[in-house]
Structure formats: structure tokens, C-alpha cells
Coordinates of C-alpha atoms in Angstrom, one line a residue:
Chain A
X206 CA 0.0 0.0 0.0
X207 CA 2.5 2.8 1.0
X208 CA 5.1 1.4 -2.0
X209 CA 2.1 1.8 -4.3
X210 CA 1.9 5.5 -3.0
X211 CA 5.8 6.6 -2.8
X212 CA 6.0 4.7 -6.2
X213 CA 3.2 6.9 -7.5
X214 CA 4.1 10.2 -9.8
X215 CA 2.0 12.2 -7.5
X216 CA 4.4 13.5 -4.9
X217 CA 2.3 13.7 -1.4
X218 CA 3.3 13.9 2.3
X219 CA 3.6 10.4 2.7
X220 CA 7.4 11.0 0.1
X221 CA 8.2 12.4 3.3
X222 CA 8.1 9.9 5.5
X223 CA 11.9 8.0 4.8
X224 CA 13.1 11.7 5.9
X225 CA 11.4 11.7 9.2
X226 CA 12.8 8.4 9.4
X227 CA 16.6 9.6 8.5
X228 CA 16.0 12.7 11.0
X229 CA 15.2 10.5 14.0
X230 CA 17.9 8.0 13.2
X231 CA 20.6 11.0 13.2
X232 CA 19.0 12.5 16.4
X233 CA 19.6 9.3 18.1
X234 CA 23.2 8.9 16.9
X235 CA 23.8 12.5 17.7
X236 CA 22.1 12.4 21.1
X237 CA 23.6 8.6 22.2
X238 CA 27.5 10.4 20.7
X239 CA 27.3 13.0 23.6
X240 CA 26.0 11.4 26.2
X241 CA 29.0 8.4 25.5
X242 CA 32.1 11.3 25.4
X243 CA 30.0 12.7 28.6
X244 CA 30.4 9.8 30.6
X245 CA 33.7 8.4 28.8
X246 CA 35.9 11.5 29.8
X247 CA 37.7 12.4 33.3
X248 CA 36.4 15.5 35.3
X249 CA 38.7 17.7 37.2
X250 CA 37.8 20.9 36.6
X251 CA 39.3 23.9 38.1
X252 CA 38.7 27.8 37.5
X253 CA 41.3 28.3 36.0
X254 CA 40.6 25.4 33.3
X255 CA 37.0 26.9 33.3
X256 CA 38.0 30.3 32.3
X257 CA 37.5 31.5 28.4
X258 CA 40.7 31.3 26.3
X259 CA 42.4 34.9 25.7
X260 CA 45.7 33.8 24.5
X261 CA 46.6 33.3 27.8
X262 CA 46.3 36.5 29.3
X263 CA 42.8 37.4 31.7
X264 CA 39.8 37.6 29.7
X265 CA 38.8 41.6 29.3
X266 CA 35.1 41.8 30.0
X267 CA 32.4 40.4 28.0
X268 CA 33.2 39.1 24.5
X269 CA 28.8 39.9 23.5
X270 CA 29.7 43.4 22.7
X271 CA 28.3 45.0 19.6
X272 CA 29.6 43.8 16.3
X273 CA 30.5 46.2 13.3
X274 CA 27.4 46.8 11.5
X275 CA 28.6 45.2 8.2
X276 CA 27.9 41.9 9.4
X277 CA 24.2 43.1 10.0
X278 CA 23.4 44.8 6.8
X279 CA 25.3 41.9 5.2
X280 CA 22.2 39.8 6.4
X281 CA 20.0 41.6 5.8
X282 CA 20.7 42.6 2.2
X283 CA 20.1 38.4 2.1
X284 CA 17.1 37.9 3.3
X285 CA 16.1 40.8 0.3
X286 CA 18.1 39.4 -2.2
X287 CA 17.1 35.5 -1.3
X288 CA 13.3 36.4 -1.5
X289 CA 14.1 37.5 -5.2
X290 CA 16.4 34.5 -5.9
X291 CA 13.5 31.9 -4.3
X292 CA 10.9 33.5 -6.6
X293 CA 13.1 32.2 -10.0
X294 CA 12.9 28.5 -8.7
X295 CA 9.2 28.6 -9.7
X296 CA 10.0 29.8 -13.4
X297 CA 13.0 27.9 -13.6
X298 CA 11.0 24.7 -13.5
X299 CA 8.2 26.2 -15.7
X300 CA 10.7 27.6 -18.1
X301 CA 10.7 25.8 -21.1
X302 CA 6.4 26.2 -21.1
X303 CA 6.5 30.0 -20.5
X304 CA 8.2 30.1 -23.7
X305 CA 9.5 33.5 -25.0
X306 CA 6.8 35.7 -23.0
X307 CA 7.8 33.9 -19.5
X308 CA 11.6 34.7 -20.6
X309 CA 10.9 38.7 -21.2
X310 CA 8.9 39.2 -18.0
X311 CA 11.7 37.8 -15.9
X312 CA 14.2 40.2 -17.9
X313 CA 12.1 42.9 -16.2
X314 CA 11.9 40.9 -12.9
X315 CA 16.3 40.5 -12.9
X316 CA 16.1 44.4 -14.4
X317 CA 14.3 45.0 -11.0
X318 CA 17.0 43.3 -9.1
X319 CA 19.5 44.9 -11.2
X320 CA 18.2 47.7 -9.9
X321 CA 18.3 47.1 -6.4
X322 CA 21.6 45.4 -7.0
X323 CA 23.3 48.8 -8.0
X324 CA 22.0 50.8 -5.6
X325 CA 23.3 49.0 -2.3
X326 CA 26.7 49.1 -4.3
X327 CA 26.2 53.2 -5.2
X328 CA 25.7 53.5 -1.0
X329 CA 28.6 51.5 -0.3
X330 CA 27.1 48.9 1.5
X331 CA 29.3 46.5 -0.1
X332 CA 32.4 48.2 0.7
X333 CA 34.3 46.6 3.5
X334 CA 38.0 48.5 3.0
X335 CA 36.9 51.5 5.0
Chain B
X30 CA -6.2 0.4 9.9
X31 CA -4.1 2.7 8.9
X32 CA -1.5 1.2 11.2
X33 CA -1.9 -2.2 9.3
X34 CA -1.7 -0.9 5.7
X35 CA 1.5 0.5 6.4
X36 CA 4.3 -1.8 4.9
X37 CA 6.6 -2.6 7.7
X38 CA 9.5 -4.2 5.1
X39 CA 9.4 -1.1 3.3
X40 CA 10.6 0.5 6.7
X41 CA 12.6 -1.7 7.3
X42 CA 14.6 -1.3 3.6
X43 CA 14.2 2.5 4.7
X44 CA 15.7 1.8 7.8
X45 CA 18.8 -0.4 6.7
X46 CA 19.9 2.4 3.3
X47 CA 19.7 5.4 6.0
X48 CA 21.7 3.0 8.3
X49 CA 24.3 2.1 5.6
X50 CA 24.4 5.3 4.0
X51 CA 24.9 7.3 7.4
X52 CA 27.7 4.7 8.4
X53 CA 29.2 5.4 4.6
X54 CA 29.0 8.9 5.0
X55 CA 30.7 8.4 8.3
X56 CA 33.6 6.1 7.5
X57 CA 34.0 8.1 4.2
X58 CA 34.4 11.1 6.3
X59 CA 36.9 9.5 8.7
X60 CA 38.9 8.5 6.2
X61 CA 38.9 12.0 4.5
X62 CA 40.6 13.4 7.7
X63 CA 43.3 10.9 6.9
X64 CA 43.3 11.3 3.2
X65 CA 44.1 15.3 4.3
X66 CA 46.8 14.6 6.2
X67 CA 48.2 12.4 3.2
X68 CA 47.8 14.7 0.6
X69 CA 49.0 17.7 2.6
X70 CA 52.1 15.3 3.4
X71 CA 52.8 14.6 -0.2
X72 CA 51.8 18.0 -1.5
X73 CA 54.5 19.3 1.1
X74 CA 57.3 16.9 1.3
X75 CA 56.7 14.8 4.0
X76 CA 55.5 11.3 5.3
X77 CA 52.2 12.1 6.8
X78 CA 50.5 9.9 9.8
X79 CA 52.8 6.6 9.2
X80 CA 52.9 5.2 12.6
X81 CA 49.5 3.8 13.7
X82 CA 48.9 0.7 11.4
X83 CA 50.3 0.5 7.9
X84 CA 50.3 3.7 5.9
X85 CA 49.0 5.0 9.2
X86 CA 45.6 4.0 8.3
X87 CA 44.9 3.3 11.9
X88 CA 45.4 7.4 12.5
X89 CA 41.7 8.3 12.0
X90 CA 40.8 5.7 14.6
X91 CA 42.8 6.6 17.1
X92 CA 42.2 10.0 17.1
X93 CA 38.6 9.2 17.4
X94 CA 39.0 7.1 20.3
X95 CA 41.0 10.0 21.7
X96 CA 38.4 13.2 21.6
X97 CA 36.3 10.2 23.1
X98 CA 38.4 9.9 26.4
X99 CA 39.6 13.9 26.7
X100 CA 38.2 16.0 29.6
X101 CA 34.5 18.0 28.3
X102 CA 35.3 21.5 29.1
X103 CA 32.2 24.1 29.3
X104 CA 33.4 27.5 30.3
X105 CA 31.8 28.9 33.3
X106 CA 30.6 32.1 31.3
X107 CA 29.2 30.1 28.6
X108 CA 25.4 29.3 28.3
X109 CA 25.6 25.5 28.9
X110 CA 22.6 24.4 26.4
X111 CA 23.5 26.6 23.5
X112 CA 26.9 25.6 24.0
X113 CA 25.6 22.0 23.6
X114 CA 23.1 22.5 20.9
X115 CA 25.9 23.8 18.6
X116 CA 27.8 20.6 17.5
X117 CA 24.7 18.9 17.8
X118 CA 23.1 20.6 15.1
X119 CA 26.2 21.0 13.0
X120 CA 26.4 17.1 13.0
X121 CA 23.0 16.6 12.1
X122 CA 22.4 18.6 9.4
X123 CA 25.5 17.0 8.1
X124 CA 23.6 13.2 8.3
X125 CA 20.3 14.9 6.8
X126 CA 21.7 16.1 3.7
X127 CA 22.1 12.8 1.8
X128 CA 18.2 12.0 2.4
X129 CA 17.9 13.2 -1.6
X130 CA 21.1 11.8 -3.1
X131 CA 20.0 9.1 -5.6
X132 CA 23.0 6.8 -4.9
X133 CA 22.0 4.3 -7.8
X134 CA 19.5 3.2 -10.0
X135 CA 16.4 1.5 -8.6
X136 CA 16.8 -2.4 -8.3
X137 CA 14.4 -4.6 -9.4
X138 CA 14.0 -7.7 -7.7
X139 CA 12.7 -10.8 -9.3
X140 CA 9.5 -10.8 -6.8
X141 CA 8.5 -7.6 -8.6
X142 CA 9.5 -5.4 -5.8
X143 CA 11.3 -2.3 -6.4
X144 CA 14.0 -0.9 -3.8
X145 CA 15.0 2.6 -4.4
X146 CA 18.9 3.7 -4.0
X147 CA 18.1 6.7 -2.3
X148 CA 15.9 7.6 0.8
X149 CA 13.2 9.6 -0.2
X150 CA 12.7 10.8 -3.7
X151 CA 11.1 14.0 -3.2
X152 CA 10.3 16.6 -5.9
X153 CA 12.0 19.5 -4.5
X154 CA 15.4 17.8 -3.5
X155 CA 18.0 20.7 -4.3
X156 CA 15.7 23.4 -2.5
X157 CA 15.7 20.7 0.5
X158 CA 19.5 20.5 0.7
X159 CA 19.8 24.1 0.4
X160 CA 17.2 24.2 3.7
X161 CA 19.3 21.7 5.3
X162 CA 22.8 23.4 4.6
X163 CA 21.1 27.0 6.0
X164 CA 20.3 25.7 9.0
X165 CA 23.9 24.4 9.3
X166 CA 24.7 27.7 9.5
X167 CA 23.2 27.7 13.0
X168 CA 24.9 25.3 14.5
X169 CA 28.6 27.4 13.7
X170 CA 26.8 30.8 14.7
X171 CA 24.9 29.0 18.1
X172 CA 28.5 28.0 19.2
X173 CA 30.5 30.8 18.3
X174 CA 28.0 33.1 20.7
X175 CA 27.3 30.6 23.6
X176 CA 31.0 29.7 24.1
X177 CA 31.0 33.9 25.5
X178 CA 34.9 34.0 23.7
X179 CA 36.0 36.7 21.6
X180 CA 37.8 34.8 18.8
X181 CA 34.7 31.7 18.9
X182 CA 31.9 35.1 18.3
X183 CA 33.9 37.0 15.6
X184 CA 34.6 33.6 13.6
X185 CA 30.9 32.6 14.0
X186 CA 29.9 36.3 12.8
X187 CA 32.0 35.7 9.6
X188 CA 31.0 32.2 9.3
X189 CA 27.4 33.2 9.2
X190 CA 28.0 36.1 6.8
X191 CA 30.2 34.5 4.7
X192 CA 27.5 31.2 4.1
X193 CA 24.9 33.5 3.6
X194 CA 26.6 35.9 0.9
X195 CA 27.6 32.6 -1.0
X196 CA 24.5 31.0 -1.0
X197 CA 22.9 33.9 -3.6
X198 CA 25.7 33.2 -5.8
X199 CA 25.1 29.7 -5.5
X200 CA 21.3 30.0 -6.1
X201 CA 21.4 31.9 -8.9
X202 CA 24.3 29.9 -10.4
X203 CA 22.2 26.8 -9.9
X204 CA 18.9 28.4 -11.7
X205 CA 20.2 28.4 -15.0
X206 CA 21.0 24.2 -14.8
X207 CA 17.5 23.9 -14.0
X208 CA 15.8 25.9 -16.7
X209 CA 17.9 23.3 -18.8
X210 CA 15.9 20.4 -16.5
X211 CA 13.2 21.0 -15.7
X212 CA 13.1 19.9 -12.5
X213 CA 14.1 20.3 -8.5
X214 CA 14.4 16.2 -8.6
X215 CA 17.5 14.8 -8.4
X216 CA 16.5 11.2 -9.1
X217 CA 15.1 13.0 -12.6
X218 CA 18.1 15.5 -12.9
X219 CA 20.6 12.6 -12.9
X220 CA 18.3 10.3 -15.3
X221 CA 18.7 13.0 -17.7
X222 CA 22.5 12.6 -17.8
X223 CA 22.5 8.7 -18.8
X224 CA 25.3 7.8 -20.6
X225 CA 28.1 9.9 -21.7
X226 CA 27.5 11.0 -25.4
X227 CA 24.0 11.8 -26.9
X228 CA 23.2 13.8 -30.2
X229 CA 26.8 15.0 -30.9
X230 CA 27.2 16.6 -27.4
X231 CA 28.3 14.9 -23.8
X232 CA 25.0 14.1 -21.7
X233 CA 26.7 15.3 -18.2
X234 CA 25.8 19.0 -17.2
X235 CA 29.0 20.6 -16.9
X236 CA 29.6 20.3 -20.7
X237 CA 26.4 22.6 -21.1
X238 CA 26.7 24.7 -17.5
X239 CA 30.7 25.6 -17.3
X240 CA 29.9 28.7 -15.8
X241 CA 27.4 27.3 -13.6
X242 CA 29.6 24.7 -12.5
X243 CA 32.3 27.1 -12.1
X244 CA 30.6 29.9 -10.0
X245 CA 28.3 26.3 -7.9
X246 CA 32.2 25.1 -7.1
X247 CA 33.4 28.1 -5.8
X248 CA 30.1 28.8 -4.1
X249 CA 31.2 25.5 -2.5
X250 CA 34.2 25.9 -1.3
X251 CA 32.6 28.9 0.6
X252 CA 29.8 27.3 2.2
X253 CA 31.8 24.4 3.2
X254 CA 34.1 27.1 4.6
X255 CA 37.9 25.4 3.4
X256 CA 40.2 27.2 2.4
X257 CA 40.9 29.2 0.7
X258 CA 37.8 30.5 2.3
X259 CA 38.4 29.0 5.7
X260 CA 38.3 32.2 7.5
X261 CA 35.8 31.2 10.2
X262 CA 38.5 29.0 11.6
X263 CA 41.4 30.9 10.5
X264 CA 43.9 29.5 12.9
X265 CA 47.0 32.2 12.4
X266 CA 44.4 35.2 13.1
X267 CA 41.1 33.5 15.1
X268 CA 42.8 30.7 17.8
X269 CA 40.2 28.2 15.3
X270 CA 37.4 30.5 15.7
X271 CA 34.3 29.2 16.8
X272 CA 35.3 26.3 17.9
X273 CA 38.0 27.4 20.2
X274 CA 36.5 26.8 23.7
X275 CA 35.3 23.2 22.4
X276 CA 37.1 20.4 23.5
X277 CA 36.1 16.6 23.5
X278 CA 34.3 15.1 20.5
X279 CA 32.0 18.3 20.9
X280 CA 35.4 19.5 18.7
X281 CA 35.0 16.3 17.5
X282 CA 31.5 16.8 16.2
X283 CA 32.7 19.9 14.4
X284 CA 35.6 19.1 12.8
X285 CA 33.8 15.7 11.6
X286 CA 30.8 17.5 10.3
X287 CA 33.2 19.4 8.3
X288 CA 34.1 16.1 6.3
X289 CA 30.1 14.9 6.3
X290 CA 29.2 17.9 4.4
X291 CA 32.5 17.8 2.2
X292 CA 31.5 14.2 1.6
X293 CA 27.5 14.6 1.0
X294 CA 28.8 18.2 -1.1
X295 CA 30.8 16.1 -3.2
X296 CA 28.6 14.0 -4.1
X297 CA 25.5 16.5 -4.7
X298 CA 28.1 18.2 -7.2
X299 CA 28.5 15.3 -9.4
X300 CA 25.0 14.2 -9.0
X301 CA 24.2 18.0 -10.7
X302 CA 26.8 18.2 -13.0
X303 CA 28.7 14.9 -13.6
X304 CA 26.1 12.6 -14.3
X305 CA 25.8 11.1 -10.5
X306 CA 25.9 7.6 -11.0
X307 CA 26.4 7.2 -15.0
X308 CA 29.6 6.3 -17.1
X309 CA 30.1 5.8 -20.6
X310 CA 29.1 2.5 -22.2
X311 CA 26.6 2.1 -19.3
X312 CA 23.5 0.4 -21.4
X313 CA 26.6 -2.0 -22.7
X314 CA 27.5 -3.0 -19.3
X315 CA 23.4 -3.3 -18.0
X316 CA 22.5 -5.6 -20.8
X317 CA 26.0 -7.7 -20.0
X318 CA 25.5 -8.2 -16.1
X319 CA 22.1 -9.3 -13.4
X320 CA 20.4 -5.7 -12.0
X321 CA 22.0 -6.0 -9.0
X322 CA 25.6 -6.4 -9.9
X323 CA 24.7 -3.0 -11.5
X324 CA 23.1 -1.4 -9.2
X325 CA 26.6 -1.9 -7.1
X326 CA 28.7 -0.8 -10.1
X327 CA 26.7 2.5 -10.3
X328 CA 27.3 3.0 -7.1
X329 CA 30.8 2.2 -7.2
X330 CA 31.4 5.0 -10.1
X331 CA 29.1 7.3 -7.9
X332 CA 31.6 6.6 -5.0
X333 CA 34.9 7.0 -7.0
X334 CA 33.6 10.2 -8.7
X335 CA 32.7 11.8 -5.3
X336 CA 36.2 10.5 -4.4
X337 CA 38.1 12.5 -6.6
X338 CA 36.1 15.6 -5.8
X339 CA 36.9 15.2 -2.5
X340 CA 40.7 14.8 -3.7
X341 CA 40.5 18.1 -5.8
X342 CA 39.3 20.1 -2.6
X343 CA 41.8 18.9 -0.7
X344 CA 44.6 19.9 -3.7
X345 CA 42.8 23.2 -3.9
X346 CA 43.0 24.1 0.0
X347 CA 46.9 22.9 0.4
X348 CA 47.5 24.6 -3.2
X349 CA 46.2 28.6 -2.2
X350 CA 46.4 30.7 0.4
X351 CA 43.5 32.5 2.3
X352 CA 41.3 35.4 1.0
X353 CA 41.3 38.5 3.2
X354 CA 37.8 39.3 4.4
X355 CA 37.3 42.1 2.5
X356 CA 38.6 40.0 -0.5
X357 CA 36.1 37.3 0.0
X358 CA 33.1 39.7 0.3
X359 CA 34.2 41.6 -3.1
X360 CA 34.4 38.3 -4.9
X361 CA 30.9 37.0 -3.4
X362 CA 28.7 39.6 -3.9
X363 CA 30.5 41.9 -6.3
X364 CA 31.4 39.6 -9.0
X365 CA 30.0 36.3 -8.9
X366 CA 26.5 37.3 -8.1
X367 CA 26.3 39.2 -11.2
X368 CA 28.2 36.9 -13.4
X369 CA 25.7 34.0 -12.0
X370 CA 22.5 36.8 -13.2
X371 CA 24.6 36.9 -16.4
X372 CA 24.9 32.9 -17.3
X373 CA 21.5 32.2 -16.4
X374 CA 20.2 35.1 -18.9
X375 CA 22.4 33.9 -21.4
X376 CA 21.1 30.3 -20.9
X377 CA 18.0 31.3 -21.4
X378 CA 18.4 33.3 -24.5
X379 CA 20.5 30.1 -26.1
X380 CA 17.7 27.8 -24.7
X381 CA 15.2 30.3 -26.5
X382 CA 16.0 31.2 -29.6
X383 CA 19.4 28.7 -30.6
X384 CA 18.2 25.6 -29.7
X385 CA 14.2 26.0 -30.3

């Protein structure tokens, strides 16, 4: 019954299933891993061994300080530019049906992009030499 | 009912590929550690690990057994679950990835029943890797801030910024190969490349993507984070960046999910662009030999190919030095991003008008 169904062209849930499989068999080889090195491995700690790692010298407050804001816009600019990226799976697949009309709306759509695409560089926000 | 109807042997079959091809993917990616230390060796004069066993084969082994029995150190400033979570979830996303590889073709037993080479045969494999891979990025950036340690947080910020910038390149790179196919399958994408030589052309993708495959490999290297992207773990700058405060096989668990993904990476690359599991002559050898001696053989050449990928990373990382950040960030988002835009435009203009 269910080799009928994951045999079958139409792709349902139930295609799924061999991945919840593979997902709880690596949970349990993960979680069984770090229990074993937890009980495997000698204890003595001290404060000295518990204290973070500064190249040897005494660690200098707290190291969640604020980061430059590069790293921030960096992701941010992502999450725009990998909304427009996601919507060109759909066409992709579709592409050779869409034809010649499909192919000069998503000119405009990468124009768009283009667009966008020039203006972050114009501002800078690509520039990391400063 | 529904309990009843559902086939326990196929379960079962499910049960014993994800075992085999975890424990593959395992031993594959133990072995890599020592294949590294080889090829560095060779590349830079020396003998490599030659003590434990012959060839020092045993090396890989013994160092396992090792993180195994070392002290588990969680600094006291540290958040204790976070600091956990992190190798955890690096390691498994590293086994979840090769759910979608199609390993062989199908075999066909004589009692009529089919048994798939791969786990699940889903219609939106490569978006499903690229969920998988993202959410790798987690476990690097959940370590990096919960080990609380300067060098761990600044390698995790560039870790996460660095994946991220790639994987746009890497998208768009990856869209023009499928206007060619059609389809997000990769059982279907690889059945496309049968054989070796169709219609006065090779069948394989990278004879009809080069840039694609170009821009996907590099995009690679990045996301896998090896050098000469490796800045994330830069030692000579970083103390190994986010993974500095880990010690145990916690380290372990990130230095071997390192190798997972360079394995399971590998192999998604040749499955996309050379051919996965086909060779020349293949329909000669199939009509010469029973379905399941094929089956193996497939997987063999599957196996070997991913091999020498593996091989050319490792020539690649002990061949050029590292990118400075800046460097890196110009090359992501300032060249290959448009040159990906500009391949899959021209693809689609050939596809168009040439070829129609």
C-alpha cells in the first residue's frame, strides 16, 4: 500500500516519511554520541581550566559586545536578495512552457534586481575597506 | 487500519539504506581526515600519519578514540545548552543532507519489488538540501556566541556572513542548470545525464553549464568554509574561531561534520553536473550483467567520482592561500552574483532562440 503510494508520480506527504525516518535515526546517533564522550571522559575541573581562552592572558570583559554593522546589513541585504532568488525556482521549472513571453517578464523581474543590485553598491554597503 | 496498511518491510529497507548510507557517509568522512593529512604530506614533502597501522591508516581511529576519552570543558561564562546545541546541530544537518542523493539506480528484484537507491525521492530535493545546509549555519553561529569568547563570536559572525553571501551566488548559479531540467528532482536530474555521449554533445551538465559549475564550485568551497575560504576558523588570526573553547568530541563533532558535508557536497556536485551515478558504455554494461551487480557498479562510479572531488578540494586548500575578508566579500557579492545573473540570462536566450 505505501510502495504503491511513494511509487506513484503524484508527490504527497507520505514521500516524506523515509526523511522523518533519517531525521530520528541521526537525532539518536547524535544524542547517544554526547551522552558516551560525557560519561567516557575524566572530570577535574578547576577555574582556572574553566576560564574562556584569551591567549593566555585574563579575559577583558564580555566578548557579546556590539559587532560592526557590516555583518548586519550583510544579512539583511540576504534575506532581500534571497526572497528575489526563491521566486526564480518557480519559473525555472516552468521555463521551457512559459516560452518566449515567461523569458521577457523575468528580464524585467532581474532588471528589477538589477536595480536594487546597484543601488546598495552606489551607498557603499558592499564596501568593506573602509 | 491505517497502522496495518502500512508496509513494515518497506521501513525496514528504509531503515537499513539510511543505516548504511549514514555509516558510509561516516567512515568516508573519517577516512577523509586521513586522506588530508596524506595529501598535505605529499603535496608538502613529508610522510604524513605513518605510525598507527600500515600507511597510518589506523590514524583516523585513534584519534577518534582520543576526543572520546579527553576532559568536556564548558566554560563557566558560557550558556551551557547553546553551547551543547551547537555541535549537535552542526552534526546533524551534516547526516540529513544525503536523504535526496539518488545513490544508484532503482533495483528490481525478481518478486516484482522495487528498492529505491536513495531515501526519499522528493520533488524539491536541491531546495531541500539548500534548507538543510542553512540551517547548518546555525549550528557554527549558536557555538561561536554561547561559548561567550571573543575569537569563537567574531569567527561565527564571519562564518554566518560568509555562508549566507555565497548561497545567492550559489542559487542563482544553480537556476540556470534547471531551466535546462526542468526539475528540482535529483532522481530526474541525474536520469537525464544517462550515458556519456547523446546527439553530438556529452549528456553530463557541466559540458552545457561551465559557468554554472564554475561559479556552484566556488560557491562550494565557501559554504563548506575550506580554504581558501576557511576564515571562520582561521587558525594564524582567530585561535580556530568558533570552535576554540570546544574540546572533546564536541570538537570532535565539528571538525567531523566538516568532512560529512565535504562528503555529502561532493557528491550533490557530481550528481548535478557529472552525471551522478552514470559512465560511458553504461546500457553495454546493464544488458551484459544481473540488475543488482549494477546497481553496485553505479554505485561504485558514484563513490569513486565523489572521491576524486573530494581529492580536488583537498589539492585546492593545500595549493592557495587565504582570501582576506574584505577580499572574500568583493568576490561574493560583487562579481559572482552578477556573473551567475549573467549565465542564467544567457542560458535562457540560447535555450530560446538557438536551440528551439
Amino acid at each position: 500500500m505505501l510502495s504503491v503510494l511513494l511509487n506513484s508520480p503524484a508527490n504527497t506527504t507520505i514521500n516524506y516519511l523515509p526523511i522523518v525516518i533519517q531525521l530520528v535515526v541521526a537525532i539518536g546517533f547524535v544524542a547517544f554520541m554526547m551522552s558516551v564522550t560525557h560519561l567516557l571522559g575524566p572530570k577535574r575541573r578547576t577555574s582556572d581550566k574553566l576560564a574562556n581562552f584569551e591567549s593566555g592572558i585574563e579575559s577583558v570583559g564580555n566578548a557579546r559586545q556590539p559587532m560592526a554593522i557590516k555583518y548586519f546589513l550583510v544579512a539583511i541585504l540576504f534575506v532581500l536578495f534571497d526572497v528575489e532568488v526563491i521566486f526564480f525556482y518557480p519559473y525555472a521549472v516552468n521555463f521551457k512552457a512559459l516560452g518566449k513571453e515567461g523569458f521577457l517578464a523575468v528580464l524585467m523581474f532581474v532588471a528589477f534586481f538589477l536595480v536594487g543590485f546597484i543601488y546598495i553598491r552606489k551607498r557603499g554597503a558592499l564596501d568593506w575597506e573602509e | 487500519m491505517l497502522l496495518l496498511s502500512i508496509d513494515w518491510s518497506f521501513i525496514i529497507e528504509k531503515l537499513i539504506l539510511i543505516s548504511v548510507i549514514l555509516g558510509a557517509s561516516l567512515g568516508v568522512a573519517t577516512y577523509a581526515t586521513w586522506g588530508e593529512r596524506k595529501v598535505a604530506a605529499w603535496m608538502q614533502d613529508r610522510k604524513g600519519p605513518s605510525r598507527a597501522g600500515p600507511f597510518g591508516l589506523l590514524q583516523p581511529i585513534a584519534d577518534g578514540i582520543k576526543l572520546f576519552f579527553k576532559e568536556e570543558i564548558i566554560p563557566n561564562d558560557a550558556n551551557r545548552f547553546l553551547f551543547i546545541l551547537g555541535p549537535s546541530l552542526a552534526m546533524l544537518t551534516a547526516c540529513m543532507a544525503s536523504a535526496v542523493v539518488p545513490w544508484g539506480p532503482s533495483i528490481e528484484l525478481e518478486s516484482g519489488r522495487v528498492i529505491a537507491l536513495q531515501v526519499a525521492d522528493i520533488n524539491i530535493g536541491i531546495l531541500y538540501v539548500f534548507g538543510v545546509v542553512s540551517v547548518g549555519v546555525y549550528g557554527i553561529m549558536l557555538g561561536g556566541w554561547a561559548s561567550n569568547n571573543k575569537y569563537s563570536l567574531m569567527g561565527s559572525v564571519r562564518a554566518a556572513s560568509q555562508a549566507i553571501s555565497y548561497e545567492l551566488a550559489m542559487g542563482i548559479s544553480l537556476i540556470a542548470l534547471l531551466m535546462m531540467t526542468g526539475t528540482l528532482s535529483l532522481a530526474e536530474i541525474v536520469n537525464q545525464q544517462h550515458g556519456f555521449w547523446e546527439n553530438g554533445w556529452f549528456t553530463w551538465n557541466v559540458a552545457k553549464q561551465p559557468l554554472g559549475f564554475i561559479i556552484f564550485l566556488v560557491c562550494a568551497f565557501a559554504e563548506l568554509n575550506r580554504a581558501p575560504f576557511d576564515l571562520p576558523e582561521a587558525e594564524s588570526e582567530l585561535v580556530a574561531g568558533y570552535h576554540t573553547e570546544y574540546s572533546s568530541m564536541k570538537l570532535g563533532f565539528y571538525l567531523f561534520a566538516e568532512y560529512v558535508n565535504l562528503f555529502i557536497s561532493s557528491a550533490i556536485l557530481i550528481t548535478l553536473f557529472f552525471g551522478g551515478y552514470n559512465f560511458p558504455f553504461m546500457d553495454q554494461v546493464a544488458g551484459s550483467v544481473s540488475p543488482v551487480v549494477f546497481s553496485i557498479i553505479c554505485v561504485l562510479v558514484l563513490l569513486t567520482k565523489t572521491i576524486m572531488m573530494i581529492l580536488f578540494f583537498m589539492f585546492i586548500r593545500w595549493t592557495i592561500p587565504r582570501f582576506r575578508y574584505d577580499q572574500l566579500m568583493n568576490l561574493g557579492w560583487k562579481s559572482l552574483i552578477p556573473l551567475a545573473l549573467v549565465n542564467m540570462l544567457i542560458t535562457g536566450a540560447i535555450i530560446i532562440w538557438v536551440l528551439n
